[in-house]
Coordinates of C-alpha atoms and ligand atoms in Angstrom, one line a residue:
M1 CA 13.9 -12.3 -84.5
A2 CA 11.5 -13.4 -81.9
R3 CA 11.8 -11.8 -78.3
R4 CA 13.0 -14.0 -75.5
I5 CA 11.2 -13.3 -72.3
L6 CA 12.3 -15.5 -69.4
I7 CA 10.3 -15.9 -66.2
V8 CA 11.6 -17.0 -62.8
G9 CA 8.6 -18.5 -60.7
G10 CA 5.5 -20.1 -62.1
V11 CA 2.8 -19.5 -59.7
A12 CA 0.7 -16.5 -59.0
G13 CA 2.6 -13.7 -60.5
G14 CA 4.9 -15.5 -62.9
A15 CA 2.0 -17.6 -64.5
S16 CA -0.3 -14.5 -64.9
A17 CA 2.5 -12.6 -66.5
A18 CA 3.4 -15.3 -68.9
A19 CA -0.4 -16.0 -69.9
R20 CA -0.9 -12.1 -70.6
L21 CA 2.4 -11.9 -72.6
R22 CA 1.3 -14.7 -74.8
R23 CA -2.1 -13.0 -75.6
L24 CA -0.3 -9.8 -76.3
D25 CA 2.6 -11.3 -78.5
E26 CA 2.0 -14.5 -80.3
N27 CA 5.7 -14.7 -81.6
A28 CA 7.7 -14.2 -78.4
V29 CA 9.7 -17.1 -77.0
I30 CA 8.4 -17.4 -73.4
I31 CA 9.9 -19.8 -71.1
L32 CA 8.7 -20.3 -67.5
F33 CA 11.2 -21.7 -64.9
E34 CA 9.7 -23.2 -61.7
R35 CA 11.9 -24.6 -59.0
G36 CA 8.9 -26.9 -57.6
P37 CA 7.1 -29.7 -59.6
D38 CA 4.0 -27.6 -60.0
V39 CA 3.1 -24.4 -61.7
S40 CA 0.1 -22.1 -61.2
F41 CA -1.4 -24.1 -58.2
A42 CA -3.8 -22.6 -55.6
N43 CA -1.6 -21.8 -52.6
C44 CA -4.7 -20.1 -51.1
G45 CA -6.5 -23.2 -51.2
L46 CA -3.7 -25.3 -49.5
P47 CA -5.1 -25.1 -45.8
Y48 CA -8.7 -26.1 -47.0
Y49 CA -7.2 -29.1 -48.7
L50 CA -5.5 -30.0 -45.4
G51 CA -8.3 -29.4 -43.4
G52 CA -10.6 -31.6 -45.8
E53 CA -12.9 -28.9 -47.2
I54 CA -11.3 -29.3 -50.5
K55 CA -11.5 -32.9 -51.1
E56 CA -9.5 -33.5 -54.3
R57 CA -5.8 -32.6 -54.5
G58 CA -6.3 -32.3 -58.3
K59 CA -8.4 -29.3 -57.8
L60 CA -5.5 -27.2 -56.4
L61 CA -3.7 -27.4 -59.8
V62 CA -5.3 -24.6 -61.8
Q63 CA -2.9 -25.2 -64.7
T64 CA -0.5 -28.0 -65.7
P65 CA 2.7 -27.3 -67.6
E66 CA 1.2 -29.4 -70.6
K67 CA -2.0 -27.2 -70.5
L68 CA 0.1 -24.1 -70.6
G69 CA 2.1 -25.6 -73.4
A70 CA -0.8 -26.6 -75.5
N71 CA -3.1 -23.5 -75.1
L72 CA -0.5 -20.8 -74.6
N73 CA 2.6 -22.0 -76.4
L74 CA 4.5 -21.5 -73.1
D75 CA 7.8 -23.4 -72.6
V76 CA 7.2 -24.5 -69.0
R77 CA 10.3 -26.1 -67.2
V78 CA 9.4 -27.4 -63.7
R79 CA 12.0 -28.6 -61.2
S80 CA 14.3 -26.1 -62.9
E81 CA 15.9 -23.6 -60.4
V82 CA 17.4 -20.4 -61.7
I83 CA 20.7 -20.0 -60.0
E84 CA 22.2 -17.1 -61.2
I85 CA 21.6 -13.9 -63.2
L86 CA 24.3 -12.9 -65.6
R87 CA 23.4 -9.2 -66.3
K88 CA 26.3 -8.6 -68.6
S89 CA 25.5 -11.3 -71.1
K90 CA 21.6 -11.1 -70.5
S91 CA 21.3 -14.6 -69.5
I92 CA 20.5 -16.7 -66.7
R93 CA 21.9 -20.1 -65.4
I94 CA 19.5 -22.8 -64.5
R95 CA 19.8 -26.1 -62.8
N96 CA 17.7 -29.0 -63.8
L97 CA 16.9 -30.4 -60.4
Q98 CA 16.1 -33.8 -61.9
T99 CA 19.5 -34.3 -63.7
N100 CA 21.6 -31.6 -61.8
V101 CA 22.7 -30.3 -65.2
I102 CA 23.4 -26.6 -65.3
Y103 CA 22.6 -24.5 -68.5
E104 CA 22.2 -21.1 -69.7
E105 CA 19.4 -19.4 -71.5
G106 CA 19.6 -15.7 -72.9
Y107 CA 16.9 -13.1 -72.5
D108 CA 15.8 -10.0 -74.0
T109 CA 13.5 -9.4 -70.8
L110 CA 13.6 -11.2 -67.6
I111 CA 10.8 -11.2 -65.1
L112 CA 11.5 -12.2 -61.5
A113 CA 8.4 -13.6 -59.7
P114 CA 10.1 -15.8 -57.0
G115 CA 7.6 -15.1 -54.2
A116 CA 8.4 -15.2 -50.7
S117 CA 9.7 -17.9 -48.4
P118 CA 8.3 -18.7 -44.8
L119 CA 10.6 -17.5 -41.9
I120 CA 12.1 -20.2 -40.0
P121 CA 13.5 -18.6 -36.7
P122 CA 16.4 -20.2 -35.0
I123 CA 14.4 -21.7 -32.2
P124 CA 16.4 -24.6 -30.6
G125 CA 14.8 -28.0 -32.0
I126 CA 13.1 -26.3 -35.0
E127 CA 14.7 -28.8 -37.3
K128 CA 12.9 -31.9 -35.7
P129 CA 10.5 -34.0 -37.6
G130 CA 7.0 -33.0 -37.4
I131 CA 7.6 -29.1 -37.5
F132 CA 6.5 -27.6 -41.0
S133 CA 5.8 -24.5 -42.7
L134 CA 3.3 -24.1 -45.7
R135 CA 4.2 -22.6 -48.8
N136 CA 3.4 -25.2 -51.7
L137 CA 1.8 -28.5 -52.6
V138 CA 5.1 -30.3 -51.7
D139 CA 4.8 -28.9 -48.1
T140 CA 1.1 -29.7 -48.2
D141 CA 1.7 -33.4 -48.8
R142 CA 4.2 -33.6 -46.4
I143 CA 1.8 -32.3 -43.7
H144 CA -0.9 -34.3 -45.0
T145 CA 1.3 -37.5 -44.9
W146 CA 2.7 -36.8 -41.5
I147 CA -0.9 -36.2 -39.9
Q148 CA -2.2 -39.5 -41.4
N149 CA 1.0 -41.7 -40.7
Q150 CA 1.3 -40.3 -37.0
Q151 CA -2.4 -40.4 -36.4
A152 CA -1.7 -36.9 -35.2
K153 CA -4.2 -35.5 -32.7
K154 CA -2.7 -32.5 -31.2
A155 CA -1.3 -29.6 -33.3
V156 CA 0.6 -26.4 -32.3
V157 CA 0.3 -23.5 -34.8
V158 CA 2.9 -20.9 -34.1
G159 CA 2.1 -17.4 -35.6
G160 CA -1.6 -15.7 -35.6
G161 CA -1.3 -14.2 -39.0
F162 CA -3.6 -15.2 -42.0
I163 CA -1.9 -18.6 -42.8
G164 CA -1.7 -19.4 -39.1
L165 CA -5.3 -18.9 -38.4
E166 CA -6.4 -20.6 -41.6
M167 CA -4.4 -23.5 -40.5
A168 CA -5.6 -23.6 -36.8
E169 CA -9.3 -23.4 -38.2
Q170 CA -8.6 -26.3 -40.7
L171 CA -6.7 -28.5 -38.3
K172 CA -9.5 -28.0 -35.8
T173 CA -12.0 -28.9 -38.5
R174 CA -10.0 -32.1 -39.3
G175 CA -10.4 -33.2 -35.8
L176 CA -7.1 -32.2 -34.1
E177 CA -6.7 -30.4 -30.7
V178 CA -5.2 -27.0 -31.7
A179 CA -3.1 -24.5 -29.7
L180 CA -2.3 -21.2 -31.4
I181 CA 0.8 -19.4 -30.1
Q182 CA 1.0 -15.7 -30.8
R183 CA 3.8 -13.6 -29.6
S184 CA 1.9 -10.2 -29.4
A185 CA -1.4 -9.5 -27.5
Q186 CA -3.5 -9.9 -30.6
V187 CA -3.7 -12.2 -33.8
L188 CA -4.0 -10.4 -37.1
D189 CA -1.6 -7.6 -37.1
P190 CA -3.4 -5.5 -40.0
F191 CA -6.4 -5.1 -37.7
D192 CA -6.7 -2.6 -34.7
P193 CA -6.9 -4.6 -31.3
E194 CA -10.6 -3.4 -30.5
M195 CA -11.7 -4.9 -33.8
I196 CA -10.1 -8.3 -33.1
S197 CA -11.9 -9.0 -29.8
P198 CA -14.7 -11.1 -31.6
I199 CA -12.0 -13.3 -33.3
H200 CA -10.3 -14.1 -30.2
Q201 CA -13.7 -14.9 -28.5
E202 CA -14.4 -17.2 -31.6
L203 CA -11.1 -18.9 -31.4
I204 CA -11.7 -19.8 -27.8
T205 CA -15.3 -20.7 -28.3
Q206 CA -14.5 -23.1 -31.1
G207 CA -12.0 -24.8 -28.7
I208 CA -8.7 -23.4 -29.9
D209 CA -6.2 -23.0 -27.0
L210 CA -5.2 -19.4 -27.7
R211 CA -2.0 -18.5 -26.1
L212 CA -1.5 -14.7 -26.6
N213 CA 1.9 -12.8 -25.5
R214 CA 3.8 -16.2 -25.8
Q215 CA 6.8 -17.2 -27.6
V216 CA 8.1 -20.6 -28.3
I217 CA 11.6 -21.0 -26.7
R218 CA 12.4 -24.6 -27.9
F219 CA 11.1 -27.9 -29.3
D220 CA 11.9 -30.9 -27.0
D221 CA 11.4 -34.4 -27.6
T222 CA 8.8 -36.0 -25.4
T223 CA 10.1 -38.5 -22.8
P224 CA 9.8 -41.6 -23.4
K225 CA 10.8 -40.4 -26.9
G226 CA 7.8 -40.9 -29.4
N227 CA 7.1 -38.8 -32.5
S228 CA 5.4 -36.0 -30.4
L229 CA 7.1 -32.8 -29.3
N230 CA 7.0 -30.7 -26.1
V231 CA 6.6 -27.2 -27.4
V232 CA 8.2 -25.2 -24.7
L233 CA 6.9 -21.4 -24.3
D234 CA 8.7 -18.5 -22.5
D235 CA 6.5 -19.0 -19.4
N236 CA 8.1 -22.4 -19.2
S237 CA 4.8 -24.1 -19.8
S238 CA 4.7 -26.7 -22.5
I239 CA 2.3 -28.0 -25.0
V240 CA 2.5 -31.7 -26.5
A241 CA 2.1 -31.6 -30.2
D242 CA 2.1 -34.4 -32.9
V243 CA 2.5 -31.7 -35.6
V244 CA 3.6 -28.1 -35.5
I245 CA 2.8 -25.7 -38.2
L246 CA 5.0 -22.5 -38.5
G247 CA 3.1 -19.3 -39.5
I248 CA 5.5 -16.7 -38.5
G249 CA 5.6 -14.6 -41.7
V250 CA 7.5 -14.6 -44.9
R251 CA 10.6 -13.1 -46.4
P252 CA 11.1 -12.1 -50.1
D253 CA 12.6 -15.0 -52.0
S254 CA 15.1 -12.4 -53.7
H255 CA 18.5 -13.7 -53.4
L256 CA 18.8 -14.0 -57.2
A257 CA 18.2 -10.3 -57.4
S258 CA 20.5 -9.1 -54.7
D259 CA 23.3 -11.5 -55.9
A260 CA 22.9 -9.8 -59.4
K261 CA 23.2 -6.4 -57.5
L262 CA 19.7 -5.4 -58.4
E263 CA 18.3 -2.9 -55.8
V264 CA 16.7 -4.5 -52.9
N265 CA 15.5 -2.9 -49.7
A266 CA 16.8 -3.6 -46.1
R267 CA 14.2 -6.5 -45.8
G268 CA 15.3 -7.9 -49.1
A269 CA 12.3 -6.9 -51.2
I270 CA 13.3 -6.0 -54.7
K271 CA 12.8 -2.3 -55.6
V272 CA 10.7 -1.5 -58.6
N273 CA 9.4 1.6 -60.3
D274 CA 5.7 2.2 -61.2
H275 CA 6.0 0.0 -64.1
L276 CA 7.5 -2.8 -62.1
G277 CA 10.8 -2.5 -63.6
T278 CA 13.9 -3.0 -61.4
S279 CA 17.1 -1.1 -61.4
D280 CA 18.0 -2.9 -64.6
P281 CA 15.9 -1.8 -67.6
C282 CA 15.8 -5.4 -68.9
I283 CA 14.6 -6.9 -65.7
Y284 CA 11.1 -6.7 -64.2
A285 CA 9.9 -8.0 -60.6
I286 CA 6.5 -8.9 -59.5
G287 CA 4.7 -10.4 -56.6
D288 CA 5.7 -11.2 -53.0
A289 CA 9.2 -10.5 -53.6
I290 CA 8.9 -6.9 -54.3
E291 CA 8.7 -3.6 -52.5
V292 CA 5.3 -1.9 -53.2
A293 CA 4.0 1.7 -52.3
D294 CA 1.3 2.0 -49.6
P295 CA -1.0 4.5 -51.4
I296 CA -2.4 5.9 -48.0
T297 CA 0.9 6.4 -45.9
R298 CA 2.9 6.9 -48.9
N299 CA 5.6 4.4 -47.3
Q300 CA 7.3 1.5 -49.2
T301 CA 6.2 -1.8 -47.8
Q302 CA 5.8 -5.4 -48.8
V303 CA 2.4 -7.0 -49.1
P304 CA 2.4 -10.7 -49.6
L305 CA -1.2 -11.2 -51.1
A306 CA -2.4 -13.1 -54.2
G307 CA -4.6 -10.3 -55.6
P308 CA -1.8 -7.8 -56.1
A309 CA 0.7 -10.5 -57.5
N310 CA -1.8 -11.5 -60.1
R311 CA -2.5 -8.0 -61.1
Q312 CA 1.2 -7.2 -61.3
G313 CA 1.7 -10.1 -63.5
R314 CA -0.9 -8.6 -66.1
I315 CA 0.6 -5.0 -65.7
V316 CA 4.2 -6.2 -66.2
A317 CA 3.2 -8.2 -69.4
D318 CA 1.4 -4.8 -70.6
N319 CA 4.6 -2.9 -70.1
I320 CA 6.9 -5.5 -71.7
A321 CA 4.5 -5.6 -74.8
G322 CA 4.7 -1.9 -75.2
K323 CA 1.6 -0.7 -73.4
P324 CA 2.9 1.4 -70.6
T325 CA 0.8 0.7 -67.6
R326 CA 1.2 2.0 -63.9
Y327 CA 1.0 -0.2 -60.7
R328 CA -0.7 2.2 -58.3
G329 CA 0.4 0.7 -54.9
T330 CA -1.1 -1.9 -52.6
L331 CA -3.7 -1.2 -50.2
G332 CA -3.5 -4.5 -48.5
T333 CA -7.2 -5.4 -48.8
A334 CA -7.5 -8.8 -47.2
I335 CA -10.1 -11.3 -45.7
L336 CA -10.1 -14.3 -43.6
R337 CA -12.9 -16.7 -42.3
I338 CA -12.3 -18.1 -38.9
F339 CA -14.9 -20.6 -38.0
D340 CA -18.3 -18.6 -38.1
Y341 CA -16.7 -15.2 -38.4
T342 CA -15.3 -13.1 -41.3
T343 CA -12.9 -10.4 -40.8
A344 CA -11.7 -8.1 -43.6
C345 CA -9.6 -4.9 -43.9
T346 CA -8.5 -2.3 -46.4
G347 CA -6.0 0.7 -46.3
A348 CA -4.3 1.7 -43.3
N349 CA -5.2 0.9 -39.7
A350 CA -4.7 3.1 -36.8
K351 CA -1.4 1.8 -35.8
A352 CA 0.0 2.5 -39.5
L353 CA -1.4 6.1 -39.7
T354 CA -0.1 6.9 -36.2
K355 CA 3.3 5.5 -37.2
A356 CA 3.3 7.6 -40.4
G357 CA 2.3 10.8 -38.5
I358 CA -1.0 11.0 -40.4
T359 CA -3.9 12.7 -38.6
F360 CA -7.0 10.6 -38.5
K361 CA -10.3 10.0 -36.8
A362 CA -12.4 6.7 -36.8
V363 CA -16.1 5.9 -36.6
Y364 CA -17.1 2.5 -35.5
L365 CA -20.6 1.1 -36.3
H366 CA -22.5 -2.0 -35.4
P367 CA -25.3 -2.5 -38.0
N368 CA -27.0 -5.5 -39.1
S369 CA -25.7 -7.3 -42.0
H370 CA -29.0 -7.2 -43.6
A371 CA -32.5 -5.7 -42.6
G372 CA -32.8 -6.8 -38.9
Y373 CA -36.5 -7.9 -39.5
Y374 CA -35.5 -10.3 -42.2
P375 CA -34.2 -13.8 -40.6
G376 CA -30.6 -14.4 -40.2
A377 CA -29.3 -11.0 -39.7
H378 CA -26.1 -10.8 -37.8
P379 CA -24.3 -7.7 -36.3
L380 CA -21.5 -6.5 -38.2
S381 CA -18.7 -4.2 -36.6
L382 CA -17.3 -1.8 -39.0
K383 CA -14.5 0.7 -38.3
V384 CA -13.7 3.4 -41.0
L385 CA -10.7 5.7 -40.5
F386 CA -10.8 9.0 -42.2
S387 CA -9.3 12.3 -42.5
P388 CA -10.8 14.8 -40.2
T389 CA -10.1 17.7 -42.5
D390 CA -11.8 16.5 -45.7
G391 CA -13.4 13.2 -44.8
K392 CA -11.1 11.3 -47.1
I393 CA -11.4 7.6 -46.4
L394 CA -8.0 6.1 -45.1
G395 CA -9.0 2.6 -44.2
A396 CA -11.5 0.2 -43.0
Q397 CA -11.9 -3.0 -41.0
A398 CA -15.2 -5.2 -40.6
V399 CA -15.9 -8.2 -38.4
G400 CA -19.0 -10.3 -38.2
K401 CA -20.7 -13.6 -39.3
D402 CA -22.0 -12.1 -42.5
G403 CA -21.5 -9.2 -44.7
A404 CA -18.0 -8.1 -43.9
D405 CA -16.6 -8.9 -47.5
K406 CA -18.9 -6.7 -49.4
R407 CA -18.7 -3.7 -47.2
I408 CA -14.8 -3.9 -47.2
D409 CA -14.8 -4.4 -51.1
V410 CA -16.9 -1.4 -51.4
I411 CA -14.7 0.8 -49.3
A412 CA -11.5 -0.5 -50.8
T413 CA -12.9 0.6 -54.3
S414 CA -13.8 3.8 -52.9
I415 CA -10.2 4.2 -51.4
H416 CA -8.8 3.3 -54.8
H417 CA -10.6 6.1 -56.3
G418 CA -9.6 8.7 -53.7
G419 CA -13.3 8.4 -52.0
T420 CA -14.4 10.7 -49.3
M421 CA -17.4 10.5 -46.8
D422 CA -19.7 12.0 -49.2
D423 CA -19.0 9.2 -51.7
L424 CA -20.0 6.5 -49.1
V425 CA -23.2 8.5 -48.4
D426 CA -23.9 8.6 -52.2
Y427 CA -23.1 5.1 -53.3
E428 CA -26.2 3.3 -54.5
L429 CA -25.7 -0.2 -53.5
C430 CA -27.8 -3.3 -54.1
Y431 CA -30.6 -3.8 -51.5
A432 CA -33.4 -6.3 -50.6
P433 CA -33.9 -7.4 -47.1
P434 CA -32.0 -10.7 -47.3
F435 CA -28.8 -8.7 -48.6
G436 CA -28.7 -5.6 -46.9
S437 CA -30.6 -2.5 -45.7
A438 CA -32.0 0.6 -47.5
K439 CA -29.1 2.6 -45.8
D440 CA -26.4 0.1 -46.1
P441 CA -23.4 0.0 -43.5
V442 CA -21.3 1.8 -46.2
N443 CA -23.7 4.6 -46.5
L444 CA -24.1 4.8 -42.6
A445 CA -20.4 5.0 -42.1
G446 CA -20.4 8.1 -44.6
M447 CA -23.3 9.7 -42.8
V448 CA -21.6 9.3 -39.3
I449 CA -18.5 10.7 -40.7
Q450 CA -20.3 13.7 -42.3
N451 CA -22.3 14.3 -39.0
N452 CA -19.0 14.7 -37.2
I453 CA -17.0 16.8 -39.8
N454 CA -20.1 19.1 -40.3
H455 CA -20.1 19.7 -36.5
L456 CA -23.6 18.0 -35.7
V457 CA -21.9 15.8 -33.3
E458 CA -18.5 15.6 -31.8
I459 CA -17.2 12.0 -31.5
I460 CA -14.7 10.6 -29.1
H461 CA -13.0 7.3 -29.3
W462 CA -12.9 4.5 -26.5
S463 CA -9.1 5.4 -25.9
E464 CA -10.0 9.0 -25.0
V465 CA -12.7 8.3 -22.4
E466 CA -10.6 7.8 -19.5
G467 CA -8.5 11.0 -20.1
R468 CA -11.7 13.1 -20.5
V469 CA -13.3 11.7 -17.4
Q470 CA -10.0 12.6 -15.5
R471 CA -10.4 16.1 -16.7
G472 CA -14.0 16.3 -15.4
A473 CA -16.3 15.0 -18.2
K474 CA -19.3 13.1 -17.0
L475 CA -20.6 9.8 -18.5
L476 CA -24.3 9.4 -19.6
D477 CA -25.4 5.9 -20.7
V478 CA -28.7 6.1 -22.6
R479 CA -29.6 2.4 -22.8
E480 CA -32.6 0.8 -21.2
P481 CA -32.0 -0.6 -17.8
K482 CA -31.9 -4.3 -18.9
E483 CA -29.1 -3.5 -21.1
V484 CA -27.2 -1.6 -18.4
E485 CA -27.4 -4.8 -16.1
T486 CA -25.1 -6.6 -18.6
G487 CA -22.3 -4.0 -18.0
M488 CA -21.6 -0.3 -18.2
I489 CA -18.7 2.1 -18.0
L490 CA -17.9 2.8 -14.3
G491 CA -19.3 6.0 -13.0
A492 CA -21.8 6.4 -15.8
L493 CA -25.3 8.0 -15.1
N494 CA -28.2 5.9 -16.7
I495 CA -31.1 7.8 -18.3
P496 CA -32.6 6.0 -21.2
L497 CA -32.9 8.0 -24.7
G498 CA -36.8 8.0 -24.3
Q499 CA -36.6 9.7 -21.0
I500 CA -33.8 12.5 -21.7
R501 CA -36.2 15.3 -22.5
S502 CA -38.2 14.9 -19.3
R503 CA -35.2 14.5 -17.0
L504 CA -32.8 17.1 -18.4
N505 CA -32.7 18.7 -14.9
E506 CA -30.6 15.7 -13.6
L507 CA -27.8 16.8 -16.1
D508 CA -25.3 19.5 -15.0
P509 CA -25.4 22.0 -17.9
S510 CA -21.9 23.2 -17.0
S511 CA -20.4 19.6 -17.3
D512 CA -18.8 18.1 -20.4
W513 CA -20.9 15.1 -21.2
I514 CA -19.7 11.9 -22.9
I515 CA -22.8 10.0 -24.2
Y516 CA -23.0 6.3 -25.1
C517 CA -25.4 3.6 -25.8
Q518 CA -25.0 0.1 -27.1
S519 CA -23.8 0.8 -30.7
G520 CA -23.8 4.6 -31.1
Q521 CA -27.1 5.4 -32.6
R522 CA -29.1 6.2 -29.8
S523 CA -26.2 8.2 -28.0
Y524 CA -26.1 10.3 -31.4
N525 CA -29.8 11.1 -31.0
A526 CA -29.3 12.0 -27.3
C527 CA -26.3 14.1 -28.3
R528 CA -28.5 16.0 -30.8
I529 CA -31.2 16.7 -28.2
L530 CA -28.6 17.7 -25.5
S531 CA -26.6 20.1 -27.7
Q532 CA -29.8 21.9 -28.8
H533 CA -30.5 22.5 -25.2
G534 CA -27.1 24.0 -24.8
Y535 CA -25.1 21.2 -23.3
K536 CA -21.6 20.4 -24.3
C537 CA -21.5 16.8 -25.2
C538 CA -19.7 14.1 -27.5
N539 CA -20.7 10.6 -28.6
L540 CA -18.5 7.7 -27.9
S541 CA -17.9 6.2 -31.2
G542 CA -19.0 2.5 -31.4
A543 CA -20.5 3.1 -27.9
Y544 CA -20.4 0.4 -25.2
K545 CA -19.8 -2.4 -27.8
T546 CA -16.5 -1.0 -29.0
F547 CA -15.6 0.3 -25.5
S548 CA -15.9 -3.2 -23.9
A549 CA -14.2 -5.1 -26.8
A550 CA -11.2 -2.8 -26.4
K551 CA -11.2 -3.3 -22.6
S552 CA -11.5 -7.0 -23.1
M553 CA -8.3 -6.8 -25.2
G554 CA -6.6 -5.0 -22.4
V555 CA -5.8 -1.8 -24.4
Ligands
FAD1 P1 4.4 -17.6 -55.5 O1 2.9 -17.7 -55.9 O2 4.8 -18.0 -54.3 O3 5.4 -18.1 -56.7 C1 6.7 -18.0 -56.5 C2 7.3 -19.2 -57.2 O4 8.6 -19.0 -57.6 C3 7.4 -20.5 -56.2 O5 6.6 -21.5 -56.7 C4 8.9 -20.8 -56.2 O6 9.1 -22.0 -56.2 C5 9.4 -20.2 -57.5 N1 10.9 -19.8 -57.4 C6 11.5 -19.1 -56.6 N2 12.7 -18.9 -56.8 C7 12.9 -19.7 -57.8 C8 14.1 -19.8 -58.5 N3 15.4 -19.4 -58.3 N4 14.0 -20.6 -59.7 C9 12.7 -21.1 -60.2 N5 11.6 -21.0 -59.5 C10 11.8 -20.2 -58.3 N6 -3.0 -14.5 -50.6 C11 -4.2 -13.9 -50.6 O7 -4.4 -12.9 -51.2 N7 -5.3 -14.6 -50.1 C12 -5.2 -15.9 -49.5 O8 -6.2 -16.5 -49.1 C13 -3.9 -16.4 -49.4 N8 -3.8 -17.7 -48.8 C14 -2.5 -18.2 -48.7 C15 -2.3 -19.6 -48.3 C16 -1.1 -19.9 -48.2 C17 -1.0 -21.4 -47.6 C18 0.1 -19.4 -48.8 C19 1.3 -20.0 -48.9 C20 -0.2 -18.0 -49.4 C21 -1.5 -17.6 -49.3 N9 -1.5 -16.2 -50.0 C22 -2.9 -15.8 -50.0 C23 -0.5 -15.6 -50.4 C24 -0.4 -15.7 -52.0 O9 -0.4 -17.1 -52.3 C25 0.9 -15.1 -52.3 O10 0.8 -13.7 -52.1 C26 1.1 -15.1 -54.0 O11 1.1 -16.5 -54.3 C27 2.5 -14.5 -54.5 O12 2.6 -14.8 -55.8 P2 4.1 -14.8 -56.3 O13 4.0 -14.9 -57.7 O14 4.9 -13.5 -55.8 O15 4.9 -16.0 -55.6

């Protein structure tokens, strides 16, 4: 008899699993249950449709139930909510949301791909009309219609994560005034604060009213009562909004699993093994609803991203079809465009490594996105975190107007294969002047790490400068006087790189010298000169650019 494989959730993970399963098993009965009216739609495209960049709604529908039925012989049941898993009888109960009829289907194997639902905090007034979260096309249509019908001009976005920032950008692009409220001191938590300073600057430059360290305490009606709201913040200021978007985070939509006594973690994420099997051997789980391993910190975590959900869909299908395949964890490789800037990251950041008790160092580079002499090059800031014992790469973050994506993709690939500084140096990456440099920023990062680990130069981080100075170290700025005029670290002596050899007598040989320039390259050269003359010195990684970015973040 044909195997019966039932799937709960018909978007990223569920639809991928169903399609792969059919390709591997022509005879299986595969039924996909989706609570909403659409399957396999482009969640990641929703903000861009709301902003008007994606013009046709239909483009968001990657597949339809009809196409999946015809092309893959899948039985796709939309508006069908799975309400219970009956593990003993290996069946599920489904409510047809159109007819309200409840029925049962038996399974040999069940895949849970229910995703994650937006967090809706219990803020007074949160139920008022005009306040939305964004998860699917139904939400998108509601927001679109509200903005049109109310002729909304002012928006408040609550939450500075990926979805919050995409919505802030897109609502602004649509012509609304936008305020962005973020509880902590920085947007985009996966990034370290000093890397995020250009993003804050870009938000402000583009006219977003950025409110950091602020929380919404209630939503009031405006007086006289209209359709707008007063969004009241914890400093008692308030912002008028015709539309409010909540982007506060998500939580695994896993109540089916917990009700069925499958193992879940404290945050509700379904626990799975390497083969994505749950605590019941007949039930698998994938996507935003599961707990995954962080390959760097070895901690269990949740990473709600489309790439992992899609890959897990394929892997689960392989395992069910008898092709044992391991899921090797989620690095959290992610990217965001915010107006003219792109910011991307992979692996662990400093906060995560510190929390996990992992010893690390970081190098900062500020190279050009492609050869500086070719028109259109933009500065790119790159931070690479590594193990100081063997140069193993632990994480990376990049921000700039161009080239962040490809550098982070290369480093993500490297981390996936256990890459070290030597690998980054050795990579042969494509190069012609419009695209990169003969020494790509990825190669350069490897070289800077090698120079440090091989004791050619000691590096210190921006956060260590104050302590070292208090312990008697002196600061040497090797930039040109014109650059120094734009700002310098208090108390530094300025001797441009080209004059160092002739002015050595001005430098106390018994002192510990912290050397910096604008991006770190000239100060590295200065360090090499000084150390070969017997001076004790170190290079401020990322130099003045990173130092001033960190200071502008108040860290
Ligand atoms: P989903 O794709 O959310 O699918 C789960 C489905 O299960 C839902 O449609 C739900 O209705 C259904 N379901 C739940 N419970 C039941 C039930 N009991 N019965 C029947 N059906 C049920 N990720 C990126 O990597 N890059 C991006 O740029 C990006 N942008 C995003 C933008 C937005 C606005 C959103 C909302 C998400 C974005 N994501 C992005 C995240 C990405 O979409 C998710 O990580 C991914 O879709 C997760 O896949 P999933 O299969 O686990 O869940």
